[in-house]
Coordinates of C-alpha atoms and ligand atoms in Angstrom, one line a residue:
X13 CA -33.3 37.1 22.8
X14 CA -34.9 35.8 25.6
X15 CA -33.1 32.6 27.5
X16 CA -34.2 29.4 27.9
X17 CA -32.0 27.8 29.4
X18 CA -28.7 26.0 28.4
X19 CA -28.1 23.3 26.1
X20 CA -25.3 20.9 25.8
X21 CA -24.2 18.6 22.6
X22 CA -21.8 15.8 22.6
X23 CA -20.4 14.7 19.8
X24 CA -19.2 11.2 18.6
X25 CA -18.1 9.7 15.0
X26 CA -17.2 11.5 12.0
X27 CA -16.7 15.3 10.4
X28 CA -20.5 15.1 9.6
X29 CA -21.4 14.7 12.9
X30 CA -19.2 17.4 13.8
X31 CA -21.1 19.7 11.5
X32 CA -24.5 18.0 12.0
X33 CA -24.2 19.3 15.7
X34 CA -23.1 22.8 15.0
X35 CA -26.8 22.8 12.7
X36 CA -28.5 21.3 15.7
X37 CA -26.7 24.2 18.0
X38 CA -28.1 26.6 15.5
X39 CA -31.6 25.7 15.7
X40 CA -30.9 25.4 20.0
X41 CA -29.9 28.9 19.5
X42 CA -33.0 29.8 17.4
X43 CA -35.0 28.3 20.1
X44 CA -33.8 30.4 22.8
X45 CA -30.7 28.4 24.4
X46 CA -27.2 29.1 25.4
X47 CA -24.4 26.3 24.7
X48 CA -22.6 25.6 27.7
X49 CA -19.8 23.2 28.1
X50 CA -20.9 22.0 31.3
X51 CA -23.6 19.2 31.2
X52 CA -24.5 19.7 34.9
X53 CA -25.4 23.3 33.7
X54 CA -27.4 21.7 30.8
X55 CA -31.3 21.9 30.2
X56 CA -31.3 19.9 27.0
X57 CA -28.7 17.2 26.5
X58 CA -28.5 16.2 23.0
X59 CA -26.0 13.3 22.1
X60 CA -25.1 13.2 18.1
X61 CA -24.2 9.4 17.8
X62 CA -21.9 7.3 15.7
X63 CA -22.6 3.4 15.0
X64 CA -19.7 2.5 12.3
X65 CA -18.5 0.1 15.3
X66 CA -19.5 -1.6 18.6
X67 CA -17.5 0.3 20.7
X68 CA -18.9 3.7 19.2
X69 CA -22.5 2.4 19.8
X70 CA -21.6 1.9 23.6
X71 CA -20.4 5.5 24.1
X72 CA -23.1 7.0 23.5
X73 CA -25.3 4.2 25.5
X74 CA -23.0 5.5 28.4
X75 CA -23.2 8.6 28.2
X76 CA -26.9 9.6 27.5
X77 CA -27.0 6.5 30.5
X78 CA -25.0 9.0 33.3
X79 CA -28.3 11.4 33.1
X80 CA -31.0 8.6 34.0
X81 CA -30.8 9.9 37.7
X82 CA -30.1 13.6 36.4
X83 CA -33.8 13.4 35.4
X84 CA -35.1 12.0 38.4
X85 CA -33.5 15.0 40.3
X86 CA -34.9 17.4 37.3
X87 CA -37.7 16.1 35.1
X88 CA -38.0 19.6 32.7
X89 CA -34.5 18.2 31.9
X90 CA -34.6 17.2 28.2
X91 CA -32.2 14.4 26.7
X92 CA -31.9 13.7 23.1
X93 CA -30.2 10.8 21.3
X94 CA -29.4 12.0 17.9
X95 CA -28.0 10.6 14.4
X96 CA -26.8 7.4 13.6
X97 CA -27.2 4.9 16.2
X98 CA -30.7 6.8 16.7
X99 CA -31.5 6.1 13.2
X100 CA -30.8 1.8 13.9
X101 CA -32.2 2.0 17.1
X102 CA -35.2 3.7 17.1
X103 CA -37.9 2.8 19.7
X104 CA -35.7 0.2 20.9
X105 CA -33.4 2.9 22.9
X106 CA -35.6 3.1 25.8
X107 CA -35.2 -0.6 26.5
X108 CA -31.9 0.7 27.8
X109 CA -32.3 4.6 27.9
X110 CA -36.2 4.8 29.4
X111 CA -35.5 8.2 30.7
X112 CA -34.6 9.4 27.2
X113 CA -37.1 12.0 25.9
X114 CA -36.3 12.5 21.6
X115 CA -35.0 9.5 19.2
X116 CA -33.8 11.5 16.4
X117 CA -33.3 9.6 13.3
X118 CA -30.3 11.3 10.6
X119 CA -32.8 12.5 8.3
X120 CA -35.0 13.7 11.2
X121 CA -32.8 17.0 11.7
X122 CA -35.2 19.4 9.9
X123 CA -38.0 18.5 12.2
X124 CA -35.9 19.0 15.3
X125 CA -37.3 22.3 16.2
X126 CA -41.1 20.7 16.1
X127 CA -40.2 18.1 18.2
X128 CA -38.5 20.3 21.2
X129 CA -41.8 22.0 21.3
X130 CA -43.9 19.0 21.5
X131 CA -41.3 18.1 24.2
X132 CA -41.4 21.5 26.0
X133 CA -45.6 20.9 26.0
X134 CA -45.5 17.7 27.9
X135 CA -45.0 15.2 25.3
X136 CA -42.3 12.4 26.4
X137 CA -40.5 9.5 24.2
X138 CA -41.0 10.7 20.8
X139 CA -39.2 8.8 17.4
X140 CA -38.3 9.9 14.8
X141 CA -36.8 7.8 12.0
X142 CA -38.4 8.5 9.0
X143 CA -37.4 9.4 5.8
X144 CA -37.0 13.1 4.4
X145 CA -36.8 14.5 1.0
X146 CA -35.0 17.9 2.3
X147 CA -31.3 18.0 3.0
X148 CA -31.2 19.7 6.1
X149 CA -29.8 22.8 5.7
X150 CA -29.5 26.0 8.0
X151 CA -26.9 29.2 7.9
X152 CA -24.5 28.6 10.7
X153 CA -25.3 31.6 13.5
X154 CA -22.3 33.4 15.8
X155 CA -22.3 30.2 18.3
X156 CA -20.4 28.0 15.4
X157 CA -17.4 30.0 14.8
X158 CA -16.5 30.1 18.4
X159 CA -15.4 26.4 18.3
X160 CA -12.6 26.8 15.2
X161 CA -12.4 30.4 13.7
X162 CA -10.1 29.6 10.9
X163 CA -11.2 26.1 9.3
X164 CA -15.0 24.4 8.9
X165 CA -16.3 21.2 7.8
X166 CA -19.3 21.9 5.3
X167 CA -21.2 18.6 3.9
X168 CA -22.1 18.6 0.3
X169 CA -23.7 15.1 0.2
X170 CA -25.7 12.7 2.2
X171 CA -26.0 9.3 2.3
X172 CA -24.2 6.4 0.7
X173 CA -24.7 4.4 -2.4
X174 CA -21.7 2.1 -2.1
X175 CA -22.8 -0.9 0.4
X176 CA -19.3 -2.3 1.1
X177 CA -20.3 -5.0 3.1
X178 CA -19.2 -4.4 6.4
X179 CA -20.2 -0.8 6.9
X180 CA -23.7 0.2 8.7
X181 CA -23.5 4.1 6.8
X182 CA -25.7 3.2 3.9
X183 CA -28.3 1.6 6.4
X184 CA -28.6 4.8 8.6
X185 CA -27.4 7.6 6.2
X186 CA -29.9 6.6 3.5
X187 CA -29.0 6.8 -0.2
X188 CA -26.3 9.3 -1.7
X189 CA -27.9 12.9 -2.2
X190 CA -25.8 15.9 -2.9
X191 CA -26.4 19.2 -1.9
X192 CA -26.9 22.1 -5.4
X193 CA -23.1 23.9 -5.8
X194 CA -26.0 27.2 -5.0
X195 CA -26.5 26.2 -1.6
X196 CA -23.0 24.9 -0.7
X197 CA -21.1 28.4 -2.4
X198 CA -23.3 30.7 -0.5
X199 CA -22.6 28.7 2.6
X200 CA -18.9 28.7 2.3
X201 CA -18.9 32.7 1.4
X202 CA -21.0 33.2 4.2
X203 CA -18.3 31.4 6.5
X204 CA -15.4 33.5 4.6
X205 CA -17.1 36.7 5.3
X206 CA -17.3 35.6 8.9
X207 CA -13.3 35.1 9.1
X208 CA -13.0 31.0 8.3
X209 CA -10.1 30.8 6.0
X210 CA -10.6 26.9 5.2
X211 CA -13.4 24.6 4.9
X212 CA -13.3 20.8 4.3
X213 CA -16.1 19.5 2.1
X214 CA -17.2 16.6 3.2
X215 CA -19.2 12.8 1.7
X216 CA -18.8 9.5 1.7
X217 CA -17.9 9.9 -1.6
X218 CA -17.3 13.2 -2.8
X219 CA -16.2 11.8 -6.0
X220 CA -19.4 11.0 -7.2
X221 CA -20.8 14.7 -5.9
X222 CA -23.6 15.7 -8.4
X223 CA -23.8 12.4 -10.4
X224 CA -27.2 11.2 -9.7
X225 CA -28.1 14.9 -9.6
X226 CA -26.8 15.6 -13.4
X227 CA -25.3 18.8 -11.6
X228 CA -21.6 19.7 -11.6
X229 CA -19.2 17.2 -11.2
X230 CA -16.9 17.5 -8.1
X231 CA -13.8 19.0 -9.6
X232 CA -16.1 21.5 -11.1
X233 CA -17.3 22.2 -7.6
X234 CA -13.6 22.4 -6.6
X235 CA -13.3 25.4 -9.4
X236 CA -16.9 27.6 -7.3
X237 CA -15.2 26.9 -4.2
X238 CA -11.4 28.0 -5.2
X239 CA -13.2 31.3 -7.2
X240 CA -14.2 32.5 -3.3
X241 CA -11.9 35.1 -2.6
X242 CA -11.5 35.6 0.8
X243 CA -11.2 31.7 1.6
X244 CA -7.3 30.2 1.4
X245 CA -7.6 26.7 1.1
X246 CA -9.5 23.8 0.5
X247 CA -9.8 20.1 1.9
X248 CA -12.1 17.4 1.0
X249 CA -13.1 13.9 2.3
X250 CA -13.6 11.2 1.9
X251 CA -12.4 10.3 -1.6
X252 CA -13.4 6.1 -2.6
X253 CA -10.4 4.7 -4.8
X254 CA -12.4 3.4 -7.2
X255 CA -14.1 6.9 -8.2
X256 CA -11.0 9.0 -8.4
X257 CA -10.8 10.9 -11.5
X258 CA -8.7 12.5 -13.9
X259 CA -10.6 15.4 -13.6
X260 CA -10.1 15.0 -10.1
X261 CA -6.0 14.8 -9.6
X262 CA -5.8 17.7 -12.3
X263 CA -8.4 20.2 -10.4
X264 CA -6.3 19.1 -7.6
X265 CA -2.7 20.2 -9.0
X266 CA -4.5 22.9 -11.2
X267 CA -6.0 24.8 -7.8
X268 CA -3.6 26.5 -5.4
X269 CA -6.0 26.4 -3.1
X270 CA -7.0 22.8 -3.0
X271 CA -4.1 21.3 -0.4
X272 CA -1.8 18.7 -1.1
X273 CA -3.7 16.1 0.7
X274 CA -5.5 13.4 0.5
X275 CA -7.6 10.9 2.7
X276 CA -7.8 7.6 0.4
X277 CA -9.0 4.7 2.5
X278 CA -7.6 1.5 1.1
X279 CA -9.5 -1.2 3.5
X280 CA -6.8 -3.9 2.7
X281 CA -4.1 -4.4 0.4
X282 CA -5.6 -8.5 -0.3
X283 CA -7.8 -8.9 -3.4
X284 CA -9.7 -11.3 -1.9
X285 CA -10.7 -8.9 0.9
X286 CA -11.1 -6.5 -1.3
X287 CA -13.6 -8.3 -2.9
X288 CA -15.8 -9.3 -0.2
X289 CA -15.6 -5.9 1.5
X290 CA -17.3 -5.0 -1.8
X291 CA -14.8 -2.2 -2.5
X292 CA -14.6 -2.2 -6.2
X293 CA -10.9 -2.0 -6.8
X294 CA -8.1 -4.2 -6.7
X295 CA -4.6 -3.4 -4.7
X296 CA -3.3 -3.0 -8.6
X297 CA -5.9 -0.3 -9.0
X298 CA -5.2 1.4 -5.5
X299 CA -1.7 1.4 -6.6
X300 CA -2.5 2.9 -10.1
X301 CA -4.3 6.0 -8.6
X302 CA -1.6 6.6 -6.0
X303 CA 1.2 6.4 -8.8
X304 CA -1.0 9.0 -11.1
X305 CA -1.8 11.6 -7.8
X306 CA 1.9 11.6 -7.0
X307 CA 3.4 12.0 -10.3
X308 CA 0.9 15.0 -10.5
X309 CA 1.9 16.4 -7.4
X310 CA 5.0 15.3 -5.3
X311 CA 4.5 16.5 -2.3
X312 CA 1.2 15.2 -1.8
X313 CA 0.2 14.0 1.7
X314 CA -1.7 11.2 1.8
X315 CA -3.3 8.9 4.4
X316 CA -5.6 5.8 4.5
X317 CA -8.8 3.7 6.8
X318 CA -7.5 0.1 7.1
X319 CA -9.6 -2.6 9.0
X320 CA -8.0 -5.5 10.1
X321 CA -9.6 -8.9 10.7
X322 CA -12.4 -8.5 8.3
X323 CA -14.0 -12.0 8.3
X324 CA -12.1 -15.0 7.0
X325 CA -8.6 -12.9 6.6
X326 CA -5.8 -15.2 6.5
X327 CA -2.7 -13.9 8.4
X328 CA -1.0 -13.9 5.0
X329 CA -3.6 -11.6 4.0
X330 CA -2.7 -9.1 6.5
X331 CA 0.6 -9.8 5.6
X332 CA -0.4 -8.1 2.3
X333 CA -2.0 -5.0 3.9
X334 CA 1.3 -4.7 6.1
X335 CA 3.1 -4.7 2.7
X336 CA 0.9 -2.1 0.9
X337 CA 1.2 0.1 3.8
X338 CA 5.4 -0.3 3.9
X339 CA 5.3 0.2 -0.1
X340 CA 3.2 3.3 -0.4
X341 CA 4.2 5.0 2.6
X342 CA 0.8 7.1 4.2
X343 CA 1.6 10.1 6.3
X344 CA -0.7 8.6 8.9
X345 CA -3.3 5.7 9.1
X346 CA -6.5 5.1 10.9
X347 CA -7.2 1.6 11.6
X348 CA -9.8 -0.3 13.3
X349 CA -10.3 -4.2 14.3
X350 CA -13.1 -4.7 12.6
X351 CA -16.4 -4.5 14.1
X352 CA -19.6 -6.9 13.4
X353 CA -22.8 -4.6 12.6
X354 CA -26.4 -6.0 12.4
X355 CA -27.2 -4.5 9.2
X356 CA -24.4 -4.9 7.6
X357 CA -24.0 -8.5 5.4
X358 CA -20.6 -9.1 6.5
X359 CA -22.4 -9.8 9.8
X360 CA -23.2 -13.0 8.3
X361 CA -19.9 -14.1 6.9
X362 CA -18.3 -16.9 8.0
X363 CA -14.9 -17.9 10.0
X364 CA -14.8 -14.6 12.5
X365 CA -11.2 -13.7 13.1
X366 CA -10.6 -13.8 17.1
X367 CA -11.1 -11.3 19.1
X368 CA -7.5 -11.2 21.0
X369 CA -6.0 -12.5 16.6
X370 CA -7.6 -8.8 15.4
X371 CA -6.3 -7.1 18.3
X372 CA -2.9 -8.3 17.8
X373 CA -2.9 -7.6 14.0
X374 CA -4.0 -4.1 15.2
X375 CA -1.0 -3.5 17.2
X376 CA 1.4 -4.5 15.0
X377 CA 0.2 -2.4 12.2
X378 CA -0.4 0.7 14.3
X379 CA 2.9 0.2 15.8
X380 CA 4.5 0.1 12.2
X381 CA 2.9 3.4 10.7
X382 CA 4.3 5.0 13.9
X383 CA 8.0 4.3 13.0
X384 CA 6.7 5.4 9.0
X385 CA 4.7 8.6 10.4
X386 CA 7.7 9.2 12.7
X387 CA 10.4 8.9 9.6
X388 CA 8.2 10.8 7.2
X389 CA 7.9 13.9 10.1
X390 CA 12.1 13.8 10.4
X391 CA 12.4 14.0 6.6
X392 CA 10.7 18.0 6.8
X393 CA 13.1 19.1 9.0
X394 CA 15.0 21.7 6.7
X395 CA 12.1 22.4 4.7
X396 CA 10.2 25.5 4.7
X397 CA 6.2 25.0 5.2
X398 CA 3.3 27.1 4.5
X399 CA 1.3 27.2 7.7
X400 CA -2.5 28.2 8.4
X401 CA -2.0 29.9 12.0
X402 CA -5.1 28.4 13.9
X403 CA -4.2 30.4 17.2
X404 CA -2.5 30.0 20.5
X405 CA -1.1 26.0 21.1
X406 CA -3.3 24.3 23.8
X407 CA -0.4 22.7 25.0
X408 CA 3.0 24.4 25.7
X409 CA 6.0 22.2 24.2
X410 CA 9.1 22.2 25.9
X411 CA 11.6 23.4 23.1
X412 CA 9.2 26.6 23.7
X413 CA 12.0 29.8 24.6
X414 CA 10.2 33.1 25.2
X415 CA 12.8 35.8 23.3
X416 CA 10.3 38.4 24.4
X417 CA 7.6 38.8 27.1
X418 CA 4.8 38.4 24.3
X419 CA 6.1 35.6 22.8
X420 CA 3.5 32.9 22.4
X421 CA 3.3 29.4 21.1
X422 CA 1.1 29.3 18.3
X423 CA 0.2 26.4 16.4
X424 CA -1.8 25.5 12.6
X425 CA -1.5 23.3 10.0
X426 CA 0.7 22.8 7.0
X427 CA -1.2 22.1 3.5
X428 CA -0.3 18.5 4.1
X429 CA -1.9 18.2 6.9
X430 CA 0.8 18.1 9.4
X431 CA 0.3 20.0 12.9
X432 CA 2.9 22.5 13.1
X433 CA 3.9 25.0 16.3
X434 CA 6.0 28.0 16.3
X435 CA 7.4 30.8 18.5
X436 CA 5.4 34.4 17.3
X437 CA 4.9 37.6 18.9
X438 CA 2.3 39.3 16.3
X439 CA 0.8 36.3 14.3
X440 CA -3.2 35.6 14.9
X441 CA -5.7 32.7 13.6
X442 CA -6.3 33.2 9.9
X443 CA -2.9 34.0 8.9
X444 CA -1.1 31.9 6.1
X445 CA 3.0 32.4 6.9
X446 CA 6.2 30.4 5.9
X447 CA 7.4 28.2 9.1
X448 CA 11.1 26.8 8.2
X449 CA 11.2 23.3 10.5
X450 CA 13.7 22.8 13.1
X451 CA 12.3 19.5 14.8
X452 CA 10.0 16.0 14.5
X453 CA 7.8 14.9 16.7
X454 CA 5.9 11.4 16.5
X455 CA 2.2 13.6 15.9
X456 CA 3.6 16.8 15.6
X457 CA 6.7 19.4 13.7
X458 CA 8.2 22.7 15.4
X459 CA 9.6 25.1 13.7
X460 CA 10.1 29.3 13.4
X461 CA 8.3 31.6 10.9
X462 CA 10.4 33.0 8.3
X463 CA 8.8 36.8 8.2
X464 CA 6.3 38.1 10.8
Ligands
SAH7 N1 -16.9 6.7 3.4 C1 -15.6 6.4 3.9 C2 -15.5 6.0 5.3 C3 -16.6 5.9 6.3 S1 -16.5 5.1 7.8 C4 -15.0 5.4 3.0 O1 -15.6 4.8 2.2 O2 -13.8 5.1 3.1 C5 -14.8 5.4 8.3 C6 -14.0 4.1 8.4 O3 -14.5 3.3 9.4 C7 -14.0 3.3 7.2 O4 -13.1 3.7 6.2 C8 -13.5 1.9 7.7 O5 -12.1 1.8 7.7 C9 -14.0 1.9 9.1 N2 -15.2 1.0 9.3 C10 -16.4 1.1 8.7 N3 -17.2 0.0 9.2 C11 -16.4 -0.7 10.0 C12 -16.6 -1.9 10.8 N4 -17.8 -2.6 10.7 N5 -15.6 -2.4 11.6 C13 -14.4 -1.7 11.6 N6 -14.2 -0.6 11.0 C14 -15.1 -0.1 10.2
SF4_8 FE1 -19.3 2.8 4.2 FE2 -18.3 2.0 2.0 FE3 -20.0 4.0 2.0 FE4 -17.6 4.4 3.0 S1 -18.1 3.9 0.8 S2 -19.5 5.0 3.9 S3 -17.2 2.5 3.9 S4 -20.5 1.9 2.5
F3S9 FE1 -20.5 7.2 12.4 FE2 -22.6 7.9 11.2 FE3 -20.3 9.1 10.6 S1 -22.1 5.8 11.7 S2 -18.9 7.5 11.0 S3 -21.4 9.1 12.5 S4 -22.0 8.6 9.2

């Protein structure tokens, strides 16, 4: 195909955006363009944005701002701001971002293609934020497995219908719309045939996949997904506490290929938080569905969101999310100060927690998973885990001994989640193999495979 010219995606926020951009580099690729990893190189800059907080919102300010003079130097140069904070911002992101050329709104993607044309015949500043019936969806092409050959995020819904009240999602995302189990299946057994040996399906909520829809239910998805032969395992997020089903935790310890994780964000362990976050469960209720996942499985990995300083939280409040996190014991946590949004109601809430009081709660909660995290990791030392090689570490570790000249340190991921290196002469991406743990690491567990 003919060349025309290289284009360059950044992406910030979540596993959608992750796969949103690999769609976008698709239709680049359709178009004619080359990915490059080297902006400078770049004919079309597009920046995939992420506005679930302030300081995400900035990023990508700054760095679709560091090509203003870029374009002055080379005006064919085409810069696009793309998903989220395009959606909020709309023709208000040339106040700050006049050079920019394309607004494209999150439900804008399927007219992507139409709008680089316009762009390529002269037209400057287009926005688009307007609503679209049609999930965007397109076949990933030979660019998208050269990122991660083994594992790939695949979205089966859109949207959220959950309005907790501090989150923007809802307000740029749209309403919840699930993709048909036809579309997703074909998808992920294209992506098998192509070598990817896990996916993680991805939503908001993927407990409520198919419900507005009247299609299957989500653990019946879980059942077309496992059937695919060549894939090996299966990984989902985000699951909402308050939807998790039955169904759910027994298509989860029914399927050997679903792994023994699970990404359950808990917010806050205060009811009253609860409450005005808009959540929908209690801490009693949280606790309930954590008891009835672990006495199904065991061994189940499990981590959480937290935000800390939501409006009006009392530090005995926090107090209460300190204990929920010390009682049930995550594998890891992600947790943010939280972070006033425009559109979201808790905007408007009253008694702010202070800046430097969030930052401070912040701290001592991350600092407090780290000893948890760095307990839980010493506890698998001993234990045999089944690994998902991903290739050849990044990073070489300095327990790493060469017993032969090919030796190399490879690196994957246990079902649970956990990063895991090893020492192998003849393993490659895509294999599954049994790594018998030698040593912890804060982030990280070494060990050596028990067959090659
Ligand atoms: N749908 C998922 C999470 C989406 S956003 C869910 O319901 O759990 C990812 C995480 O960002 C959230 O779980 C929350 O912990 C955090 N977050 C969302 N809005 C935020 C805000 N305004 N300030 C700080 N953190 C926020
Ligand atoms: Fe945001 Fe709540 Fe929807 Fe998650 S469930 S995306 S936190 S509104
Ligand atoms: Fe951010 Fe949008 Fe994802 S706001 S977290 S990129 S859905």
């Amino acid at each position: 195909m003919q060349s025309n010219g290289y284009a360059y995606i950044h992406t910030i926020g979540c596993q959608m955006n992750v796969y949103d951009s690999e769609k976008l580099g698709t239709v680049l690729h359709a178009l004619g363009y080359q990915q490059t990893r080297d902006p400078e190189q770049a004919d079309i800059i597009v920046c995939n944005t992420c506005a679930i907080r302030h300081k995400a919102e900035e990023k990508a300010f700054s760095f679709l701002g560091r090509f203003a003079r870029e374009k002055q130097k080379n005006p064919r140069l085409i810069t696009v701001m793309a998903g989220c904070v395009a959606q909020q911002e709309g023709n208000n992101a040339f106040q700050r971002l006049p050079h920019l050329d394309l607004v494209l709104g999150t439900q804008a993607f399927s007219r992507f293609s139409t709008h680089i044309d316009a762009l390529k015949s002269g037209q400057r500043q287009i926005v688009d934020t307007a609503p679209s019936d049609v999930i965007f969806e397109t076949l990933p092409d030979e660019i998208a497995f050269k990122e991660n050959p083994v594992s790939k995020f695949v979205t089966i819904m859109q949207g959220c219908d959950n309005y907790c009240t501090y989150c923007v999602v809802p307000h740029v995302r749209g309403r919840e719309r699930s993709r048909s189990w036809q579309s997703i299946v074909a998808e992920i057994e294209m992506l098998a045939d192509n070598g990817i040996r896990e996916v993680t399906l991805l939503g908001q909520n993927v407990n409520s996949y198919g419900a507005k829809e009247n299609s299957l239910s989500f653990a019946e998805l879980l059942e077309k997904v496992a059937a695919i032969d060549k894939l090996y395992r299966i990984r989902f997020a985000t699951s909402h506490p308050k939807d998790l089903s039955k169904d759910l935790i027994q298509a989860m310890a029914g399927l050997d290929k679903v792994c023994n994780h699970l990404h359950l964000p808990v917010q806050s362990g205060s009811d009253r938080i609860l409450k005005k976050m808009n959540r929908g469960y209690t801490a009693e209720v949280f606790w309930s569905r954590i008891d009835a996942l672990r006495s199904a499985i065991p061994d189940m990995g499990l981590s959480t969101d937290i935000i800390v300083g939501f409006p009006s939280e009392t530090p005995e409040e926090f107090e209460e999310t300190m204990a929920l996190v010390q009682q049930v014991g995550f594998d890891s946590i992600f947790a943010f100060a939280y972070s006033d949004r425009s559109s979201a109601p808790a905007a408007k809430f009253s008694d702010p927690v202070d800046e430097a009081e969030k930052m401070a709660r912040l701290n001592r909660l991350l600092a407090f998973q780290d000893t948890i995290t760095r307990k839980k990791n010493e506890q698998m030392t001993g234990r045999v885990v089944q690994v998902l090689v991903e290739g050849v570490s990044p990073k070489q570790h300095t327990g790493f001994v060469k017993t032969t000249p090919h030796t190399r340190q490879m690196t994957g991921r246990s079902a649970a989640n956990k990063i895991v290196h090893f020492p192998s002469d003849t393993l490659a991406a895509g294999d599954l193999v049994d790594i018998k743990i030698d040593n912890a690491y804060p982030h990280s567990l070494w060990g050596q495979p028990l067959e090659q």
